[in-house]
XYZ file of C-alpha atoms in Angstrom:
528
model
C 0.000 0.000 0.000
C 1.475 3.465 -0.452
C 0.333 6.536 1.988
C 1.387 9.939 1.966
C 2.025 9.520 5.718
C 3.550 6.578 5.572
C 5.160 6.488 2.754
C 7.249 3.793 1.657
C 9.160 1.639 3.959
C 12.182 2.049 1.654
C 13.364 5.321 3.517
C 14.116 3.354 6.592
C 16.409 1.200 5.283
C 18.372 4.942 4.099
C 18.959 5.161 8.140
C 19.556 1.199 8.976
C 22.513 0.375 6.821
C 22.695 -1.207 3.051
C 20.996 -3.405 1.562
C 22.478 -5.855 -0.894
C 20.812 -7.090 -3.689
C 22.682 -9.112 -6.764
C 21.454 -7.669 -10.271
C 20.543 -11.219 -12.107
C 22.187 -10.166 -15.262
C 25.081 -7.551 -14.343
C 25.546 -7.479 -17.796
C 22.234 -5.623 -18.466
C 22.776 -2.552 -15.872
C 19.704 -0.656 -14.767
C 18.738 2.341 -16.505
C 17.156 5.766 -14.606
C 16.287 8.957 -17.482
C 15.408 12.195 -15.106
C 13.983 14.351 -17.517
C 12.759 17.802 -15.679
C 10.018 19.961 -17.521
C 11.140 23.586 -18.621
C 14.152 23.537 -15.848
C 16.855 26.078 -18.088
C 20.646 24.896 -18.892
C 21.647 27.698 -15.861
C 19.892 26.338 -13.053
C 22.674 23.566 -12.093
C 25.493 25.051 -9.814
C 28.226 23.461 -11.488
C 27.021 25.531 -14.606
C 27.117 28.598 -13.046
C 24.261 29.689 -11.333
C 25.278 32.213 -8.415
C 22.867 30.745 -5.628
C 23.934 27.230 -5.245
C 21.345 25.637 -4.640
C 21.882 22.308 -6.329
C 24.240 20.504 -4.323
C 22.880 17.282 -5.123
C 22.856 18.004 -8.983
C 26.960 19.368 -8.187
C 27.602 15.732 -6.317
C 26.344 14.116 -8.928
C 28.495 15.678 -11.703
C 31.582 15.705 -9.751
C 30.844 12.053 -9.173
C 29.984 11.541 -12.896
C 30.073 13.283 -16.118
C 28.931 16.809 -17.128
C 27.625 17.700 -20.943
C 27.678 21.042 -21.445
C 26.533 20.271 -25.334
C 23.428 18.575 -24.806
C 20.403 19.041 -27.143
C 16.508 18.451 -26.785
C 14.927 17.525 -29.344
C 12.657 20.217 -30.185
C 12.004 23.768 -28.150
C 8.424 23.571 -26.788
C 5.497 21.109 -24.991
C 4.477 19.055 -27.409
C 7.713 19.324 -28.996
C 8.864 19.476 -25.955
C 6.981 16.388 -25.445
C 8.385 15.980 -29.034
C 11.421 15.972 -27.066
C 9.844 13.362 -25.064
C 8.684 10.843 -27.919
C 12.351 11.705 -29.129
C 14.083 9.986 -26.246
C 11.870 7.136 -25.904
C 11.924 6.301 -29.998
C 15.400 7.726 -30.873
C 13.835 9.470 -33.762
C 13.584 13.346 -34.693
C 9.365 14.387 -34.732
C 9.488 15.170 -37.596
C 10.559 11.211 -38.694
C 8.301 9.877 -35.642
C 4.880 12.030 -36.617
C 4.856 13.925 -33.149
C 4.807 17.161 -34.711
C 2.155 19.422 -36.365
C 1.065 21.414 -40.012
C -1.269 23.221 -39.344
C 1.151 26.367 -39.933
C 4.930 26.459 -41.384
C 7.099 26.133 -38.544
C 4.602 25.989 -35.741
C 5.385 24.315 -32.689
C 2.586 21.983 -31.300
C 0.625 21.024 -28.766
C -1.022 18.669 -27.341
C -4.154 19.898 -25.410
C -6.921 18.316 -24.162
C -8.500 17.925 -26.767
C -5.898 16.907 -29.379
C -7.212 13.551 -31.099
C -3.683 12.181 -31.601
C -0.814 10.912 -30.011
C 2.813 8.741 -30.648
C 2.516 6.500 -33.375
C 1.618 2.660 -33.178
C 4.456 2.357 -35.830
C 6.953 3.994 -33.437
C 8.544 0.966 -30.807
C 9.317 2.834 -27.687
C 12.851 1.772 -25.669
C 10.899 -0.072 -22.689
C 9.066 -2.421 -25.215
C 12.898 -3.256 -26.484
C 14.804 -3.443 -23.187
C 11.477 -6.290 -22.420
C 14.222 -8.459 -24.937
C 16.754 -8.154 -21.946
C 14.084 -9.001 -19.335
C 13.887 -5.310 -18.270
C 10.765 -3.881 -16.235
C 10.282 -0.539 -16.762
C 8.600 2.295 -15.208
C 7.539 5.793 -15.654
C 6.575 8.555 -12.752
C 5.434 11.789 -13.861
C 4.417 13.396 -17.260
C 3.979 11.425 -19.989
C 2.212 14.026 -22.619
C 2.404 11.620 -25.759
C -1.365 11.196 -26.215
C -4.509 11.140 -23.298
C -6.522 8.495 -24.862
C -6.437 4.981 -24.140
C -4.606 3.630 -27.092
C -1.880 6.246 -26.600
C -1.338 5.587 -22.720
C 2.434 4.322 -21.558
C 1.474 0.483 -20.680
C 0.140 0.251 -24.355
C 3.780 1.326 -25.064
C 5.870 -1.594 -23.252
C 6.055 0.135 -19.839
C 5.032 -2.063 -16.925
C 3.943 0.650 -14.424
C 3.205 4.679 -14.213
C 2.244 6.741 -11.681
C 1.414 10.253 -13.243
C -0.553 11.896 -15.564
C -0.735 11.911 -19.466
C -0.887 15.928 -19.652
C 0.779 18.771 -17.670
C -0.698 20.311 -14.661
C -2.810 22.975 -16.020
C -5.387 24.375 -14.620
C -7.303 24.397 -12.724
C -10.206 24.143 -14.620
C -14.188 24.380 -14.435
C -16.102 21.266 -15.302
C -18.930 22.291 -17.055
C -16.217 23.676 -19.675
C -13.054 21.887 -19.823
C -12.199 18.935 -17.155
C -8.883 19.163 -15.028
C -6.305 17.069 -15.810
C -6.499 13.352 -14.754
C -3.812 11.315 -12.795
C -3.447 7.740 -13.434
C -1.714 4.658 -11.984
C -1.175 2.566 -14.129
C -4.222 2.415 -16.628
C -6.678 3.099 -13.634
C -7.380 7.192 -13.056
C -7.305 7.636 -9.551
C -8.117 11.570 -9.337
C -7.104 14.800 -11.241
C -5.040 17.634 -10.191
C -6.450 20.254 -8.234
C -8.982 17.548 -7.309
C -7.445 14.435 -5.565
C -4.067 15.921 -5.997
C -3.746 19.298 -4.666
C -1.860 22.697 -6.331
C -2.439 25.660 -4.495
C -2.002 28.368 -6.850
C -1.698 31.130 -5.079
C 0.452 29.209 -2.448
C 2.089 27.283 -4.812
C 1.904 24.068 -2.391
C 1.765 20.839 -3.222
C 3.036 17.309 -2.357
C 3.559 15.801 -5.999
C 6.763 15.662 -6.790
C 7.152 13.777 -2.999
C 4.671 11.445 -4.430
C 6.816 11.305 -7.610
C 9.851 10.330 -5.432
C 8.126 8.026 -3.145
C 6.847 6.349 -6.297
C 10.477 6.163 -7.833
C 12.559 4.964 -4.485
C 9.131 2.338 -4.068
C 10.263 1.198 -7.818
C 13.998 1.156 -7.397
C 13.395 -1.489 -4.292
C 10.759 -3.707 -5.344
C 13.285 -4.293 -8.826
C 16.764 -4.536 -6.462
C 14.743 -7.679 -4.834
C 13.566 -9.170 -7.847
C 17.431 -9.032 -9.337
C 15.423 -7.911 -12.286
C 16.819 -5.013 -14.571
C 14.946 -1.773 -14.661
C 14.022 1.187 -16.486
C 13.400 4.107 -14.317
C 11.976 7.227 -16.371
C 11.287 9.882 -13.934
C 9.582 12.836 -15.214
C 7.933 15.448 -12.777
C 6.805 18.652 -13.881
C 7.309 21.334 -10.578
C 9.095 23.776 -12.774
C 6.730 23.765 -15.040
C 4.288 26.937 -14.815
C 2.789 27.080 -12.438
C 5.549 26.342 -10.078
C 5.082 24.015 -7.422
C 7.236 22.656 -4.188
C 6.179 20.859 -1.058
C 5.639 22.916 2.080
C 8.875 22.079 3.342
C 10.694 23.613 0.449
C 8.573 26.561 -0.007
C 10.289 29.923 0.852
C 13.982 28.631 0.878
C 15.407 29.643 -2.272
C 17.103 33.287 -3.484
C 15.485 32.443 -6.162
C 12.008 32.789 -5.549
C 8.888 29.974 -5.876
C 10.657 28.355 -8.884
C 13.856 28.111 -6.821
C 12.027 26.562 -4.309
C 10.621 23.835 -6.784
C 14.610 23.263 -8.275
C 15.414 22.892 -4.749
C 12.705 20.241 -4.298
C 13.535 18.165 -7.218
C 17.884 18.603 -6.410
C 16.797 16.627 -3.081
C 14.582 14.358 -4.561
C 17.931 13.716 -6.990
C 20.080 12.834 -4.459
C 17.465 10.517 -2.105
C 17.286 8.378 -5.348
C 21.195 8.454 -5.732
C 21.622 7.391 -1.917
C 18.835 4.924 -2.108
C 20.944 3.246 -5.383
C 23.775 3.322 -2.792
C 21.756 1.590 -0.037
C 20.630 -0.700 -1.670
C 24.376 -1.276 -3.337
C 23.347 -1.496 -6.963
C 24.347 2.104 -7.891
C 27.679 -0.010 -10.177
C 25.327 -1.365 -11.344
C 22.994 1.581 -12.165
C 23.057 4.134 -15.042
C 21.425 7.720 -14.289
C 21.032 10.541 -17.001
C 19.535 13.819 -15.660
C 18.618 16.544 -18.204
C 15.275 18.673 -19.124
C 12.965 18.629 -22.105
C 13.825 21.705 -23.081
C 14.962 25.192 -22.067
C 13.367 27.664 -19.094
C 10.341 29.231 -19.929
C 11.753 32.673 -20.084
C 8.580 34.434 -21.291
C 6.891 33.680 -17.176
C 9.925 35.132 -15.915
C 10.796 35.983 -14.163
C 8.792 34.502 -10.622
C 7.904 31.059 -13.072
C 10.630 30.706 -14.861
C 14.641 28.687 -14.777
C 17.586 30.679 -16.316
C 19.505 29.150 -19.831
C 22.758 31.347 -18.371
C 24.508 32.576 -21.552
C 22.218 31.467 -24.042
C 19.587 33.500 -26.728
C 15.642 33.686 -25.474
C 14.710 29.853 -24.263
C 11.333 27.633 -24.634
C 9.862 27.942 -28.083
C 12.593 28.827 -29.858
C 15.360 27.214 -31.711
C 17.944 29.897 -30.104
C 20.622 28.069 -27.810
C 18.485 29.149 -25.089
C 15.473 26.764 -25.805
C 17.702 24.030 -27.264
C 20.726 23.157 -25.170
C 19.799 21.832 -21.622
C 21.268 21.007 -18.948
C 23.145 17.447 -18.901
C 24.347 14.970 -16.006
C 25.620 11.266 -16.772
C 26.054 8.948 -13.433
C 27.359 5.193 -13.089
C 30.335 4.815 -10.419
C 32.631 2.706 -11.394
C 32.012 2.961 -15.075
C 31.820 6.899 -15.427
C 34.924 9.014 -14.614
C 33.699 11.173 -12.288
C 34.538 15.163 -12.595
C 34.844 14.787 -15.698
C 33.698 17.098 -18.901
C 32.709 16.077 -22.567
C 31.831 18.580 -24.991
C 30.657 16.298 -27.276
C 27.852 17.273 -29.262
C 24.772 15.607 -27.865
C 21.284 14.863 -28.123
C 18.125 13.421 -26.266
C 17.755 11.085 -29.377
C 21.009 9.359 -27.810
C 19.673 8.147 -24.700
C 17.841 5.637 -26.861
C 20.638 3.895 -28.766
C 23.097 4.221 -25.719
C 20.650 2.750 -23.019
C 20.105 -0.159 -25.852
C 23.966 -0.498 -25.873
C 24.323 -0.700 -22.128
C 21.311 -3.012 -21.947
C 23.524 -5.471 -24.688
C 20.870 -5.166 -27.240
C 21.737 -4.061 -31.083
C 19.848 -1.229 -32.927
C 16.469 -1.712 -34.305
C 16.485 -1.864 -37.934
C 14.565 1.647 -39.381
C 16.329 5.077 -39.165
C 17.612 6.478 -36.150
C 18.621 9.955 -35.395
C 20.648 9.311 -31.981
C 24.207 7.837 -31.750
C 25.465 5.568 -28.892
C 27.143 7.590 -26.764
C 28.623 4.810 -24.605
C 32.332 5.595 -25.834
C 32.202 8.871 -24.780
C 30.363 8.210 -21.198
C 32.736 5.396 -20.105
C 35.907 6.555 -21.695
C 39.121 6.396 -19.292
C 40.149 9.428 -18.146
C 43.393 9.227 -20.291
C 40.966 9.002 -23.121
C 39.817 11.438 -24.838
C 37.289 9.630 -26.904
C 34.729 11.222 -29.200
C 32.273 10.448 -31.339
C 32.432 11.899 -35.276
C 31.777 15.623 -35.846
C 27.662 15.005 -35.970
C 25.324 17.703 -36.416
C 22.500 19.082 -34.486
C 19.590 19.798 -36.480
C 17.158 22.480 -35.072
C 13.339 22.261 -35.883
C 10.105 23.712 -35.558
C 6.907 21.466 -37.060
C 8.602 19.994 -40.213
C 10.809 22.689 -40.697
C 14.485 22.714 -40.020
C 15.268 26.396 -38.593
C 19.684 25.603 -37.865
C 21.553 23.140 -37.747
C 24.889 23.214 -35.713
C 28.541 21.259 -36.802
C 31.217 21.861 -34.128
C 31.223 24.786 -32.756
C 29.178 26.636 -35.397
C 25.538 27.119 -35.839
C 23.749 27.797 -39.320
C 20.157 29.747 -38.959
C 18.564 29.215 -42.260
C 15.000 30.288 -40.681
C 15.038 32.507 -37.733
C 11.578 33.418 -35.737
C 11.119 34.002 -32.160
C 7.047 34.775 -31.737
C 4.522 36.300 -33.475
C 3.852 40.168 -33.441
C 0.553 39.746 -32.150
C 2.215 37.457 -28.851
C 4.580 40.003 -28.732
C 2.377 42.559 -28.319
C -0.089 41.277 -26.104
C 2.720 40.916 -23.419
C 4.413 37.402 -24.519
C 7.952 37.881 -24.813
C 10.253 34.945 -26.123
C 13.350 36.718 -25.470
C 12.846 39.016 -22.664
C 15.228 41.593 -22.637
C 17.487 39.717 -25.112
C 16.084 41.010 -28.822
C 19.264 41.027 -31.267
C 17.953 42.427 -34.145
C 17.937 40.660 -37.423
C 17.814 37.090 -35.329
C 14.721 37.366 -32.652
C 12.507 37.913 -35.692
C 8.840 38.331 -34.648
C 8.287 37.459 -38.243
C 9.195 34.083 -40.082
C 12.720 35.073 -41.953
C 14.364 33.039 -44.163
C 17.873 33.100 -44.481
C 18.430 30.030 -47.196
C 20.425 31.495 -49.630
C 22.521 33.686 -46.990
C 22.180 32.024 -43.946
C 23.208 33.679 -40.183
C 26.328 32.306 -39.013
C 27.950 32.270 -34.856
C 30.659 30.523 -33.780
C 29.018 29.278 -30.518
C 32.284 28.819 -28.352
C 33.207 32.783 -29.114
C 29.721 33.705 -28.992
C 27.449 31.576 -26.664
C 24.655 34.122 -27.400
C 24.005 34.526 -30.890
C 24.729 38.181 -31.381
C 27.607 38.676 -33.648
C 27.123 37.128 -36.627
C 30.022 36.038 -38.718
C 30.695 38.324 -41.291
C 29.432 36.883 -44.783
C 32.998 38.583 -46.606
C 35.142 36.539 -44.349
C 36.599 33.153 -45.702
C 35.927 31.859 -42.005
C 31.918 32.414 -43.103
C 32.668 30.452 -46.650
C 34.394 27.702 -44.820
C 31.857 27.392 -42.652
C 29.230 27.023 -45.279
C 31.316 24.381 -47.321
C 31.013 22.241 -44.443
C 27.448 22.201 -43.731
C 25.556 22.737 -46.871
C 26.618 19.094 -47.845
C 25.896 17.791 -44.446
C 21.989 19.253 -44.520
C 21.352 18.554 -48.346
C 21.890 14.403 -47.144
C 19.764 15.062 -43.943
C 17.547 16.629 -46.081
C 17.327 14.255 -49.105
C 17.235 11.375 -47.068
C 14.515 11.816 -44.672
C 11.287 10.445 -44.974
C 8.523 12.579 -42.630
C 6.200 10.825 -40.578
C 2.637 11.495 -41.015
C 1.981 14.421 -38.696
C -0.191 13.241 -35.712
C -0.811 16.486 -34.045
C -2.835 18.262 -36.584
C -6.566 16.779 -35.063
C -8.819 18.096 -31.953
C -11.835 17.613 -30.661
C -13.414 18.409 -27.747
C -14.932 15.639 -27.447
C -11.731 13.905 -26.795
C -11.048 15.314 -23.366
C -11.010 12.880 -20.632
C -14.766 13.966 -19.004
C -15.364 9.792 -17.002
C -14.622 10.583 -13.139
C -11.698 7.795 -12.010
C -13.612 4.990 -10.877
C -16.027 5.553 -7.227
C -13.442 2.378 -5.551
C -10.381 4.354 -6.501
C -12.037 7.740 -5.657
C -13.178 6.325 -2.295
C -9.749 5.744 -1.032
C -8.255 9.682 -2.231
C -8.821 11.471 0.959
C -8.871 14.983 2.313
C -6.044 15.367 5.441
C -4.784 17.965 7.644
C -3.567 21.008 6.311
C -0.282 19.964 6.348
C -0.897 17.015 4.435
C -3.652 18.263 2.048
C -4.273 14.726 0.520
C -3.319 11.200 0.698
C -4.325 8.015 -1.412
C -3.672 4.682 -1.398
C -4.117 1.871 -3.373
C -2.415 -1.408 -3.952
C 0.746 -2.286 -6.171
C-alpha cells in the first residue's frame, strides 16, 4: 500500500545500513532517465548559477560526467513532449509524426483535446529493453497522447504513476475537465482535485509522491534481481511552479527556486537509495530537461539558460541546449567534462547499448554515446563531428557542426504574442535574429561561432573566408539530412473536444483519495 504519511518503507532502510541485492544479469545494468520539464541549462550550480542551490545536482556531476553540449529535441510542450517521444523512440518528430502542419514552422501542442498521439508504428525503448528481461517504469508526465490507445502500458512500460498531460489548470467542469492522474491504466483523481496545487500558495506534495513512487520502484526491482528502467519525469518547474511545504520559501530564487530545490533533493534521495541498496555499479542515471526555461513567465515562473539566446519555443541556444548529467560509479569518470555534441535522441541507442541489445532496424537519429560516457580518463574519446539539427513542425530552422551554428530560418514569436505581453526573449532582442516574423535566411544564412559567442549576437561576417568555410562544411551535411529523410505522417494536426477525458476515475479508486490535515492536504492509497 502506499500513503502519503507513511510512505514507503524504503526510507528506513536509508537510516539502517545497506541493503544488498545481486542484479541477475550484471551485464544488463539498470537504466534511470530524469527528464525535468522547462528547468533552463543555468539552473545547475556546477554551470554557473550564483545561488547554489543544487548541491545534489553538483555531487552528482563531480561524481559523474557533465555535458555542457546537450540538445533536446525540439524547443516547446508538445515538442517538448516531441522531445519526449524523441528519447523514448530515438527518432527526430518530424521522422516519428509527433509534430504538427497546421502552420509552417509551428510548434505543437497537445491539449486536451488533441485527437492524436505517438505512433503505433513507433517501438518505444521499454518495449525493447522487455528483450533483456527489463521492467520498466515511468513517474510523472507522460504528454504523448490522453486516450487509451496512446497511454504508456500500451507502449511496453510495466507501471506509471502520473498523468498523461501537464498540470494545467485548474479548470471548471462544465467547460473543460482538469487534468487526470493515473496509476497505471486506472485514473485515480485529477489535479487540483485528488491531488492538490495551491495556486496562489504554490503548495503541493507531488513531486514527494513522484519520489516516493520512484525509491518504491527502485526497491521492489533490487529484490527481484530484475533489470529496470526508471523514467522519472515530474513537472514542478513547469508553470505554475510548485514545491512541497517544506521547500517553499527557501530559495534566493524565488517559488521556482524553491521547486529546483525540491527536485535537487529528490535527486540525491534516489542516488543514496541506489547506494543503499548497493546497486548504484550497477545503475546508469542521465539527468537533463525537455527543453529550455520558460523565459517568457519570468521571471517569478521561470529557470535561467545562463549565456544562451531567449529559451522555450525557440530554436535559439536558449530553448535548445539543456542542462546534462551522466552517473554510473565505477564505469563513469567522475569530474569529468565532454563537450561532445549531444542529443536526447542518444539516450535511446546508448541505453540499448548498455542493456547489450543491437539497434532496431529503421532510421535512427541518436548515436550511442557509450564511448564517450565510459571513456578512461586518459581518453579522450569522441564520437564523429555530428550535427545538431534544429526544428520547428517539419521545418528545419539551424543546424549546428562543431562549434558553429547555421540559422537558415530565424523566428522568435509572433507580433501579435509580442504585443499582447508574450515575450520569447525578454530583454534579449538582437535584431535581425529574434525575428517576430518568419525570416528566411536560405540562400545567406546567419552564421555564430558558438564557443566565441554563446549568445548569438555577432554574426560572422558573410565577406570573411571563415563564413565560406563554414558554409562548405554544412551545406553538404543538410542537403543528405535533407534528401534522405522520410517525414512521418503528422499526428498532431486533429482536436476535438470531445476527446477530453470527461469519465470521473472509478467511485473504488475515488473512495480511497482522501482529504487530510492542512499539512498534508491529501493522501491516497491503493495497492501495487
Amino acid at each position: 500500500m502506499h500513503t502519503l504519511i507513511q510512505s514507503f518503507t524504503v526510507l528506513s532502510f536509508l537510516t539502517c545500513g545497506r541493503v544488498s541485492a545481486t542484479p541477475a544479469n550484471a551485464s544488463s545494468p539498470n537504466i534511470i532517465i530524469m527528464l525535468m520539464d522547462d528547468m533552463g541549462w543555468g539552473d545547475l550550480g556546477v554551470f554557473g548559477q550564483p545561488s547554489k542551490e543544487t548541491p545534489n545536482l553538483d555531487r552528482m556531476a563531480a561524481q559523474g560526467m557533465l555535458l555542457p553540449n546537450f540538445y533536446t529535441a525540439n524547443p516547446l510542450c508538445s515538442p517538448c513532449e516531441s522531445s519526449r517521444a524523441a528519447l523514448l523512440t530515438g527518432r527526430l518528430p518530424v521522422r516519428n509524426g509527433f509534430y504538427t502542419t497546421n502552420g509552417h514552422a509551428r510548434n505543437a501542442y497537445t491539449p486536451q483535446e488533441i485527437v492524436g498521439g505517438i505512433s503505433s508504428d513507433e517501438i518505444l525503448l521499454p518495449r525493447l529493453l522487455k528483450k533483456k528481461g527489463y521492467v520498466s517504469k515511468i513517474v510523472g508526465k507522460w504528454h504523448l497522447g490522453h486516450r487509451p490507445q496512446y497511454l504508456p502500458l500500451e507502449h511496453g512500460f510495466d507501471e506509471w504513476f502520473g498523468a498523461p498531460n501537464c498540470h494545467f489548470g485548474p479548470y471548471k467542469s462544465s467547460k473543460r475537465p482538469n487534468i487526470p492522474v493515473y496509476h497505471n491504466s486506472e485514473m485515480v483523481g485529477r489535479y487540483y482535485e485528488e491531488f492538490q496545487i495551491n495556486k496562489k500558495t504554490g503548495e503541493s506534495n507531488l513531486t514527494q509522491i513522484y519520489l516516493q513512487e520512484a525509491l518504491g520502484f527502485i526497491h521492489r526491482q533490487s529484490l527481484s534481481g530484475q533489470p529496470f528502467f526508471l523514467y522519472w519525469a515530474p513537472d514542478s518547474t513547469h508553470s505554475p511552479v510548485y514545491a512541497s511545504k517544506p521547500f517553499l520559501g527557501r530559495s534566493q530564487r524565488g517559488r521556482y527556486g524553491d521547486a529546483v530545490m525540491e527536485l535537487d533533493d529528490s535527486v540525491g534521495q534516489i542516488l543514496s537509495w541506489l547506494s543503499a541498496l548497493s546497486i548504484e555499479q550497477n545503475t546508469f542515471v542521465f539527468f537533463t530537461s525537455d527543453n529550455g526555461a520558460a523565459v517568457m513567465s519570468g521571471p517569478n515562473e521561470s529557470g535561467s539558460n545562463g549565456p544562451f539566446l531567449c529559451g522555450k519555443e525557440t530554436t535559439f541556444e536558449g530553448g535548445m541546449r539543456e542542462p546534462a548529467v551522466a552517473w554510473w560509479p565505477g564505469h563513469i569518470p567522475g569530474a569529468s567534462v565532454s563537450f561532445q555534441l549531444a542529443s536526447v535522441m542518444d539516450l535511446f541507442s546508448t541505453s540499448l547499448s548498455l542493456a547489450g541489445l543491437s539497434p532496431p532496424g529503421w532510421t535512427l537519429d541518436g548515436l550511442d554515446l557509450s564511448p564517450v560516457l565510459l571513456r578512461s580518463r586518459s581518453n579522450s574519446t569522441s564520437l564523429t563531428d555530428r550535427p545538431i539539427f534544429y526544428y520547428r513542425g517539419n521545418q528545419l530552422m539551424a543546424v549546428r557542426l562543431g562549434p558553429y551554428k547555421v540559422h537558415y530560418w530565424t523566428w522568435s514569436n509572433s507580433w501579435e504574442e509580442f504585443k499582447s505581453g508574450i515575450n520569447f526573449c525578454p530583454g534579449q532582442e538582437v535584431p535581425g535574429v529574434t525575428t517576430h516574423t518568419q525570416k528566411e535566411h536560405t540562400m545567406v544564412p546567419i552564421i555564430f561561432h558558438l564557443g566565441r559567442d554563446p549568445g548569438e549576437k555577432y554574426p560572422i561576417s558573410v565577406l570573411s573566408s571563415e563564413y565560406q568555410s563554414v558554409l562548405s562544411r554544412v551545406t553538404p551535411v543538410v542537403k543528405q539530412h535533407q534528401d534522405s529523410l522520410v517525414p512521418a505522417a503528422p499526428q498532431l494536426n486533429m482536436c476535438d473536444l470531445a476527446a477530453m477525458n470527461w469519465a470521473p476515475a472509478g467511485c473504488e479508486k475515488l473512495g480511497k483519495c482522501l482529504k487530510g490535515p492542512e499539512s498534508q492536504p491529501w493522501k491516497c492509497e491503493w495497492p501495487h
